[in-house]
Amino acid sequence: GGQPIPKPIKDTSLKLVNDKKHPWKPLRAGDQRGPCPGLNALASHGWLPRSGVATPGEIVTAVQNGYNMEWTRAVLVTYAAFLVNGNPLTNLLSIGGMSWLTGHAPPPPALASGLNTHGTFEGDASLTRSDAFLGDNHSFNETLFQQLIDISNKVGGGKYNVSAAAEMRFQRVQDSIARNPNFNFANPRFNTAFIEAVFPIVFFIDGRLQEAGETGLDLDVMRGFFQDHRMPKDFHRRGTPTGASDSELDFVMAAHDYVPGFNNGSGTFVADPNFMGTQTETVCALYEKFVNSTVSLYPSPHGDLRKALNKNLDNFYVAVESRCDQIKPYH
Ligand code: HEM
Ligand code: MG
């Protein structure tokens, strides 16, 4: 159980990715799509299996090929998600809901139920998906997208740029504080929510436009990715491998005051005193959080299951090994 991480891709040049070999196709019965527009579009263009069920290795390679996501970041996000939402026995993850294609799941409390699973990776205050408490946490929500369009028109000159990202991120958090008594904005969601607000600017703007200095995402293109899992005609990926850049993340986080925490069930937002866990660096706190979640899902694994979990935990650690001490819950 557990497979090695594929090596970084060699050709990281700007190039056509909505090509003849990767046409958009409509969904078939049973195909899984979920809360992540990046992965949804890769599946609908055949860069990932069109079923929406994939191995972590396939995901690491597809996000590099399709968007030029930098290998280390791809490894971090993919194995974080795989540990909490994937099936370690079959090495398969649904990018949406439960699917028979992921095979026989390990016994409870393990879930192996896909990226739609609330409260593991998927969380509150998403840009275009509702909070689980308030509705559907994985499908495109037109009301929210209209809000995003309004904000982009007001502060982004009609495009989704960092200013629009900053406003949308803030309004989504305010809305969740006001209306979702279960709102959780603690680690890891406190980190992923900002990263995801920046991803569309980093990865969905055509690489040729980016090299010409474009910093805003066209809203029709954005809708294509978010609603239809579809890349625009002739879409070229960016020309350099990257993740959410620090400058853009810092801008979005600094635009308003944010505190990691949660609503306490009676309409009061309270700070999370244990935000950093035992760590001093944010990325290590995120790493620790996902390891702890994994242990709650697999309290005492044996045999092949334990082997697979250890392999996937080792793979996850590769993404942070230069900065964090390894946590080895099963050694
Ligand atoms: C959201 C997983 C890569 C763009 C999400 C969510 C998950 C997820 C679970 C839901 C979080 C939430 O909003 O509650 C992953 C995994 C990846 C990956 C496992 C593997 C590397 C990417 C890439 C892109 C991307 C490469 C862009 C090209 C987004 C965006 C959202 C999101 C924009 C926020 C959607 C919204 O708030 O409406 N992702 N993602 N992701 N992902 Fe990904
Ligand atoms: Mg969400």
Short mmCIF file of C-alpha atoms and ligand atoms in Angstrom, two decimals:
data_model
loop_
_atom_site.label_atom_id
_atom_site.label_comp_id
_atom_site.label_asym_id
_atom_site.label_seq_id
_atom_site.Cartn_x
_atom_site.Cartn_y
_atom_site.Cartn_z
CA GLY A 1 0.00 0.00 0.00
CA GLY A 2 0.98 3.57 -0.72
CA GLN A 3 2.85 4.61 -3.83
CA PRO A 4 5.87 6.82 -4.43
CA ILE A 5 5.30 10.44 -5.47
CA PRO A 6 5.85 11.01 -9.20
CA LYS A 7 8.89 13.16 -10.01
CA PRO A 8 8.42 16.80 -10.98
CA ILE A 9 7.51 17.29 -14.65
CA LYS A 10 10.46 18.33 -16.81
CA ASP A 11 8.87 20.71 -19.29
CA THR A 12 7.44 23.64 -17.36
CA SER A 13 7.09 25.99 -20.31
CA LEU A 14 4.07 28.06 -21.20
CA LYS A 15 1.89 25.91 -23.47
CA LEU A 16 -1.50 25.02 -24.84
CA VAL A 17 -3.33 22.67 -22.44
CA ASN A 18 -6.87 22.82 -23.85
CA ASP A 19 -5.48 20.87 -26.80
CA LYS A 20 -6.76 18.19 -29.21
CA LYS A 21 -5.92 15.41 -26.74
CA HIS A 22 -7.76 17.14 -23.89
CA PRO A 23 -11.15 18.29 -25.13
CA TRP A 24 -13.84 19.31 -22.65
CA LYS A 25 -16.56 16.68 -22.42
CA PRO A 26 -19.88 16.75 -20.58
CA LEU A 27 -20.38 14.61 -17.50
CA ARG A 28 -21.56 11.00 -17.71
CA ALA A 29 -23.70 9.39 -15.04
CA GLY A 30 -21.59 8.73 -11.98
CA ASP A 31 -18.72 11.10 -12.86
CA GLN A 32 -17.59 12.95 -9.75
CA ARG A 33 -16.99 16.69 -9.55
CA GLY A 34 -16.72 18.67 -6.33
CA PRO A 35 -15.68 21.84 -4.53
CA CYS A 36 -12.40 22.43 -6.42
CA PRO A 37 -12.73 24.14 -9.79
CA GLY A 38 -9.08 23.40 -10.56
CA LEU A 39 -9.43 19.63 -10.27
CA ASN A 40 -12.94 19.62 -11.79
CA ALA A 41 -11.65 21.20 -15.00
CA LEU A 42 -8.69 18.82 -15.18
CA ALA A 43 -11.13 15.90 -15.03
CA SER A 44 -13.51 17.36 -17.60
CA HIS A 45 -10.57 17.83 -19.99
CA GLY A 46 -9.12 14.37 -19.41
CA TRP A 47 -5.93 15.53 -17.65
CA LEU A 48 -7.37 13.49 -14.77
CA PRO A 49 -9.62 10.45 -15.22
CA ARG A 50 -12.99 11.79 -16.40
CA SER A 51 -14.65 9.74 -13.67
CA GLY A 52 -13.25 12.19 -11.12
CA VAL A 53 -11.60 9.32 -9.23
CA ALA A 54 -7.81 9.46 -9.25
CA THR A 55 -4.65 8.45 -7.44
CA PRO A 56 -2.66 11.10 -5.56
CA GLY A 57 0.15 10.58 -8.07
CA GLU A 58 -2.19 11.36 -10.96
CA ILE A 59 -3.32 14.54 -9.20
CA VAL A 60 0.24 15.73 -8.49
CA THR A 61 1.13 15.26 -12.16
CA ALA A 62 -2.11 16.71 -13.55
CA VAL A 63 -1.95 20.00 -11.61
CA GLN A 64 1.61 20.49 -12.85
CA ASN A 65 0.72 19.64 -16.45
CA GLY A 66 -2.53 21.58 -16.55
CA TYR A 67 -1.65 24.70 -14.57
CA ASN A 68 2.07 24.59 -13.82
CA MET A 69 1.46 24.28 -10.11
CA GLU A 70 4.87 23.94 -8.44
CA TRP A 71 5.63 20.32 -7.44
CA THR A 72 6.13 20.90 -3.68
CA ARG A 73 2.82 22.75 -3.34
CA ALA A 74 1.09 20.10 -5.42
CA VAL A 75 2.46 17.42 -3.09
CA LEU A 76 1.38 19.36 0.02
CA VAL A 77 -2.22 19.93 -1.03
CA THR A 78 -2.70 16.54 -2.68
CA TYR A 79 -1.48 14.41 0.22
CA ALA A 80 -3.26 16.57 2.79
CA ALA A 81 -6.50 15.86 0.93
CA PHE A 82 -5.67 12.25 0.22
CA LEU A 83 -4.97 11.41 3.87
CA VAL A 84 -8.35 12.67 5.08
CA ASN A 85 -10.59 12.04 2.03
CA GLY A 86 -8.93 9.22 0.07
CA ASN A 87 -8.96 5.44 0.29
CA PRO A 88 -5.47 4.33 1.36
CA LEU A 89 -6.21 0.68 0.57
CA THR A 90 -6.94 1.30 -3.12
CA ASN A 91 -4.93 4.53 -3.46
CA LEU A 92 -7.96 6.31 -4.95
CA LEU A 93 -9.64 9.62 -4.17
CA SER A 94 -12.93 11.03 -5.44
CA ILE A 95 -12.69 14.75 -6.25
CA GLY A 96 -16.41 14.91 -5.43
CA GLY A 97 -18.65 12.64 -3.39
CA MET A 98 -18.69 8.95 -2.52
CA SER A 99 -18.03 6.70 -5.49
CA TRP A 100 -17.97 2.92 -5.76
CA LEU A 101 -14.92 3.39 -7.97
CA THR A 102 -12.75 4.18 -4.95
CA GLY A 103 -13.33 0.63 -3.72
CA HIS A 104 -13.92 -0.94 -0.35
CA ALA A 105 -13.28 1.64 2.38
CA PRO A 106 -11.34 0.96 5.57
CA PRO A 107 -13.54 0.55 8.68
CA PRO A 108 -15.00 3.59 10.52
CA PRO A 109 -14.16 6.12 11.78
CA ALA A 110 -12.33 6.23 8.41
CA LEU A 111 -14.38 8.04 5.76
CA ALA A 112 -12.58 7.78 2.40
CA SER A 113 -15.55 9.74 1.07
CA GLY A 114 -14.07 12.28 -1.33
CA LEU A 115 -13.34 16.01 -1.38
CA ASN A 116 -16.98 16.92 -0.74
CA THR A 117 -16.64 15.70 2.84
CA HIS A 118 -17.21 18.71 5.06
CA GLY A 119 -14.83 19.63 7.84
CA THR A 120 -11.82 17.68 6.70
CA PHE A 121 -10.34 19.69 3.85
CA GLU A 122 -13.50 21.25 2.47
CA GLY A 123 -14.56 24.10 4.70
CA ASP A 124 -16.63 27.22 5.18
CA ALA A 125 -16.73 30.62 3.50
CA SER A 126 -15.83 29.29 0.05
CA LEU A 127 -16.07 31.77 -2.79
CA THR A 128 -18.66 30.03 -4.93
CA ARG A 129 -19.92 27.18 -2.77
CA SER A 130 -22.22 27.46 0.23
CA ASP A 131 -21.26 26.54 3.79
CA ALA A 132 -22.28 22.93 4.50
CA PHE A 133 -24.50 24.16 7.34
CA LEU A 134 -26.37 26.52 5.01
CA GLY A 135 -26.69 24.30 1.94
CA ASP A 136 -24.69 22.54 -0.75
CA ASN A 137 -20.95 22.72 -0.01
CA HIS A 138 -19.72 21.50 -3.39
CA SER A 139 -21.92 22.75 -6.26
CA PHE A 140 -21.54 26.07 -8.06
CA ASN A 141 -23.81 28.68 -6.44
CA GLU A 142 -25.12 31.39 -8.79
CA THR A 143 -26.01 33.81 -5.98
CA LEU A 144 -22.45 33.74 -4.69
CA PHE A 145 -21.05 34.12 -8.18
CA GLN A 146 -23.23 37.17 -8.73
CA GLN A 147 -21.79 38.62 -5.55
CA LEU A 148 -18.31 37.94 -6.92
CA ILE A 149 -19.24 39.69 -10.19
CA ASP A 150 -20.56 42.73 -8.31
CA ILE A 151 -17.38 42.98 -6.25
CA SER A 152 -15.18 42.53 -9.32
CA ASN A 153 -17.07 45.30 -11.07
CA LYS A 154 -16.74 47.59 -8.07
CA VAL A 155 -13.10 47.08 -7.13
CA GLY A 156 -11.51 44.99 -9.89
CA GLY A 157 -12.37 47.02 -12.97
CA GLY A 158 -14.66 44.21 -14.12
CA LYS A 159 -12.16 41.44 -13.47
CA TYR A 160 -11.30 39.13 -10.58
CA ASN A 161 -7.98 40.55 -9.37
CA VAL A 162 -6.33 40.74 -5.94
CA SER A 163 -8.57 43.63 -4.88
CA ALA A 164 -11.67 41.63 -5.79
CA ALA A 165 -10.22 38.56 -4.07
CA ALA A 166 -9.62 40.59 -0.91
CA GLU A 167 -13.18 41.94 -0.82
CA MET A 168 -14.83 38.65 -1.72
CA ARG A 169 -12.79 36.76 0.89
CA PHE A 170 -13.83 39.29 3.55
CA GLN A 171 -17.53 39.33 2.67
CA ARG A 172 -17.72 35.55 2.61
CA VAL A 173 -16.19 35.40 6.10
CA GLN A 174 -18.55 38.11 7.40
CA ASP A 175 -21.52 36.24 5.96
CA SER A 176 -20.48 32.99 7.63
CA ILE A 177 -19.92 34.71 10.97
CA ALA A 178 -23.41 36.19 10.71
CA ARG A 179 -25.39 33.20 9.45
CA ASN A 180 -23.54 29.98 10.21
CA PRO A 181 -23.54 29.11 13.93
CA ASN A 182 -21.07 26.30 13.14
CA PHE A 183 -18.71 28.51 11.17
CA ASN A 184 -15.19 27.12 11.35
CA PHE A 185 -12.38 29.42 10.34
CA ALA A 186 -9.60 27.73 12.29
CA ASN A 187 -6.60 25.83 10.96
CA PRO A 188 -6.55 24.44 8.26
CA ARG A 189 -9.41 26.47 6.81
CA PHE A 190 -7.87 29.75 7.92
CA ASN A 191 -5.00 28.99 5.53
CA THR A 192 -6.75 27.28 2.64
CA ALA A 193 -9.45 29.96 2.38
CA PHE A 194 -6.85 32.62 1.52
CA ILE A 195 -4.85 30.38 -0.78
CA GLU A 196 -7.96 29.43 -2.76
CA ALA A 197 -9.01 33.06 -3.13
CA VAL A 198 -5.72 33.73 -4.92
CA PHE A 199 -5.55 30.53 -7.03
CA PRO A 200 -7.87 31.78 -9.81
CA ILE A 201 -5.55 34.74 -10.43
CA VAL A 202 -2.45 32.57 -10.42
CA PHE A 203 -3.73 29.63 -12.46
CA PHE A 204 -6.82 30.55 -14.49
CA ILE A 205 -5.43 33.61 -16.32
CA ASP A 206 -4.03 32.43 -19.65
CA GLY A 207 -0.22 32.21 -19.49
CA ARG A 208 0.16 34.41 -22.57
CA LEU A 209 -1.91 37.15 -20.93
CA GLN A 210 0.05 36.79 -17.68
CA GLU A 211 3.30 37.33 -19.57
CA ALA A 212 1.77 40.43 -21.12
CA GLY A 213 1.15 41.76 -17.61
CA GLU A 214 -2.52 40.88 -17.10
CA THR A 215 -3.43 40.61 -13.41
CA GLY A 216 -7.21 40.20 -13.59
CA LEU A 217 -9.24 37.13 -14.53
CA ASP A 218 -12.02 37.58 -17.07
CA LEU A 219 -15.33 36.73 -15.37
CA ASP A 220 -16.67 34.60 -18.22
CA VAL A 221 -13.50 32.55 -18.13
CA MET A 222 -13.87 32.30 -14.37
CA ARG A 223 -17.45 31.12 -14.70
CA GLY A 224 -16.31 28.50 -17.22
CA PHE A 225 -13.90 26.98 -14.72
CA PHE A 226 -16.12 27.34 -11.65
CA GLN A 227 -19.48 26.35 -13.14
CA ASP A 228 -18.77 24.16 -16.18
CA HIS A 229 -15.37 22.69 -15.23
CA ARG A 230 -14.22 24.12 -18.52
CA MET A 231 -11.04 25.81 -19.72
CA PRO A 232 -11.52 28.58 -22.27
CA LYS A 233 -10.81 27.83 -25.94
CA ASP A 234 -7.07 27.80 -26.63
CA PHE A 235 -6.18 27.95 -22.89
CA HIS A 236 -2.43 28.10 -22.23
CA ARG A 237 -1.05 27.36 -18.79
CA ARG A 238 1.29 29.86 -17.11
CA GLY A 239 4.98 29.74 -18.04
CA THR A 240 6.52 29.26 -14.59
CA PRO A 241 5.78 26.74 -11.81
CA THR A 242 4.33 28.38 -8.71
CA GLY A 243 1.76 28.30 -5.91
CA ALA A 244 -0.25 31.08 -4.36
CA SER A 245 2.40 33.81 -4.29
CA ASP A 246 3.25 35.45 -0.97
CA SER A 247 2.70 38.96 -2.29
CA GLU A 248 -0.87 38.18 -3.36
CA LEU A 249 -1.63 36.20 -0.20
CA ASP A 250 -0.26 38.99 1.97
CA PHE A 251 -2.36 41.53 0.12
CA VAL A 252 -5.59 39.58 0.61
CA MET A 253 -4.84 38.84 4.28
CA ALA A 254 -3.79 42.42 5.08
CA ALA A 255 -6.80 44.05 3.44
CA HIS A 256 -8.97 43.25 6.49
CA ASP A 257 -8.59 42.04 10.04
CA TYR A 258 -8.86 38.28 10.37
CA VAL A 259 -8.67 36.02 13.38
CA PRO A 260 -8.53 32.24 13.16
CA GLY A 261 -11.40 30.78 15.16
CA PHE A 262 -15.01 29.61 15.07
CA ASN A 263 -18.54 30.55 15.95
CA ASN A 264 -19.35 29.07 19.33
CA GLY A 265 -22.86 28.00 18.40
CA SER A 266 -24.63 31.03 19.83
CA GLY A 267 -23.59 33.64 17.31
CA THR A 268 -20.28 34.70 18.79
CA PHE A 269 -17.03 34.32 16.91
CA VAL A 270 -14.24 33.22 19.21
CA ALA A 271 -10.52 33.01 18.49
CA ASP A 272 -8.90 29.58 18.39
CA PRO A 273 -6.32 29.63 21.22
CA ASN A 274 -4.67 26.51 19.84
CA PHE A 275 -4.25 27.81 16.28
CA MET A 276 -0.56 26.93 15.99
CA GLY A 277 -0.74 23.59 17.81
CA THR A 278 2.82 22.75 18.88
CA GLN A 279 4.33 24.59 15.89
CA THR A 280 5.83 28.00 15.26
CA GLU A 281 5.46 28.15 11.46
CA THR A 282 2.08 28.32 9.78
CA VAL A 283 2.83 25.63 7.22
CA CYS A 284 3.98 23.28 10.01
CA ALA A 285 0.77 23.98 11.96
CA LEU A 286 -1.18 23.03 8.84
CA TYR A 287 0.91 19.88 8.44
CA GLU A 288 0.35 18.98 12.10
CA LYS A 289 -3.39 19.55 11.77
CA PHE A 290 -3.74 17.17 8.83
CA VAL A 291 -1.62 14.53 10.58
CA ASN A 292 -3.87 14.82 13.66
CA SER A 293 -7.01 14.53 11.50
CA THR A 294 -5.55 11.43 9.91
CA VAL A 295 -4.99 9.87 13.34
CA SER A 296 -8.63 10.59 14.32
CA LEU A 297 -9.78 8.76 11.20
CA TYR A 298 -7.33 5.89 11.67
CA PRO A 299 -6.77 5.53 15.43
CA SER A 300 -4.94 2.19 15.33
CA PRO A 301 -4.31 0.88 11.82
CA HIS A 302 -2.72 -2.49 11.16
CA GLY A 303 -1.11 -4.39 8.31
CA ASP A 304 -1.46 -3.01 4.80
CA LEU A 305 -3.54 -0.09 6.01
CA ARG A 306 -0.80 1.02 8.39
CA LYS A 307 1.83 0.62 5.69
CA ALA A 308 -0.17 2.69 3.24
CA LEU A 309 -0.86 5.41 5.79
CA ASN A 310 2.82 5.62 6.70
CA LYS A 311 3.78 5.89 3.05
CA ASN A 312 1.25 8.67 2.45
CA LEU A 313 2.31 10.48 5.63
CA ASP A 314 5.93 10.28 4.44
CA ASN A 315 4.85 11.64 1.05
CA PHE A 316 2.97 14.48 2.74
CA TYR A 317 6.03 15.33 4.83
CA VAL A 318 8.20 15.66 1.72
CA ALA A 319 6.38 18.93 1.00
CA VAL A 320 7.46 20.49 4.32
CA GLU A 321 10.68 18.63 5.16
CA SER A 322 12.87 21.70 4.79
CA ARG A 323 10.85 23.59 7.42
CA CYS A 324 9.07 21.25 9.85
CA ASP A 325 9.97 18.33 12.09
CA GLN A 326 8.38 15.08 10.99
CA ILE A 327 5.44 13.77 13.00
CA LYS A 328 5.29 9.96 13.00
CA PRO A 329 2.06 8.89 14.67
CA TYR A 330 2.37 5.21 13.75
CA HIS A 331 6.04 4.50 14.46
C1 HEM B 1 -11.09 24.67 -3.47
C2 HEM B 1 -8.68 20.50 -3.26
C3 HEM B 1 -5.52 22.13 -6.52
C4 HEM B 1 -8.36 25.95 -7.24
C5 HEM B 1 -10.70 23.40 -3.12
C6 HEM B 1 -11.34 22.59 -2.13
C7 HEM B 1 -10.67 21.43 -2.08
C8 HEM B 1 -9.60 21.50 -3.02
C9 HEM B 1 -10.98 20.24 -1.17
C10 HEM B 1 -12.56 22.98 -1.30
C11 HEM B 1 -12.24 23.93 -0.20
C12 HEM B 1 -13.41 24.81 0.08
O1 HEM B 1 -13.59 25.81 -0.66
O2 HEM B 1 -14.16 24.52 1.02
C13 HEM B 1 -7.59 20.61 -4.09
C14 HEM B 1 -6.56 19.60 -4.22
C15 HEM B 1 -5.67 20.07 -5.12
C16 HEM B 1 -6.15 21.36 -5.58
C17 HEM B 1 -6.50 18.27 -3.50
C18 HEM B 1 -4.42 19.32 -5.54
C19 HEM B 1 -3.29 19.92 -5.85
C20 HEM B 1 -6.07 23.27 -7.06
C21 HEM B 1 -5.54 23.98 -8.20
C22 HEM B 1 -6.36 25.04 -8.40
C23 HEM B 1 -7.38 25.01 -7.39
C24 HEM B 1 -4.30 23.58 -8.99
C25 HEM B 1 -6.30 26.08 -9.46
C26 HEM B 1 -5.88 25.80 -10.65
C27 HEM B 1 -9.28 25.97 -6.21
C28 HEM B 1 -10.15 27.09 -5.94
C29 HEM B 1 -10.94 26.72 -4.84
C30 HEM B 1 -10.53 25.39 -4.47
C31 HEM B 1 -10.21 28.41 -6.70
C32 HEM B 1 -11.99 27.58 -4.13
C33 HEM B 1 -13.35 27.39 -4.70
C34 HEM B 1 -14.34 28.27 -3.99
O3 HEM B 1 -14.01 28.80 -2.93
O4 HEM B 1 -15.46 28.43 -4.51
N1 HEM B 1 -9.64 22.71 -3.66
N2 HEM B 1 -7.31 21.64 -4.91
N3 HEM B 1 -7.19 23.91 -6.60
N4 HEM B 1 -9.52 24.96 -5.31
FE1 HEM B 1 -8.48 23.27 -5.20
MG MG B 2 -16.21 25.03 1.11
#
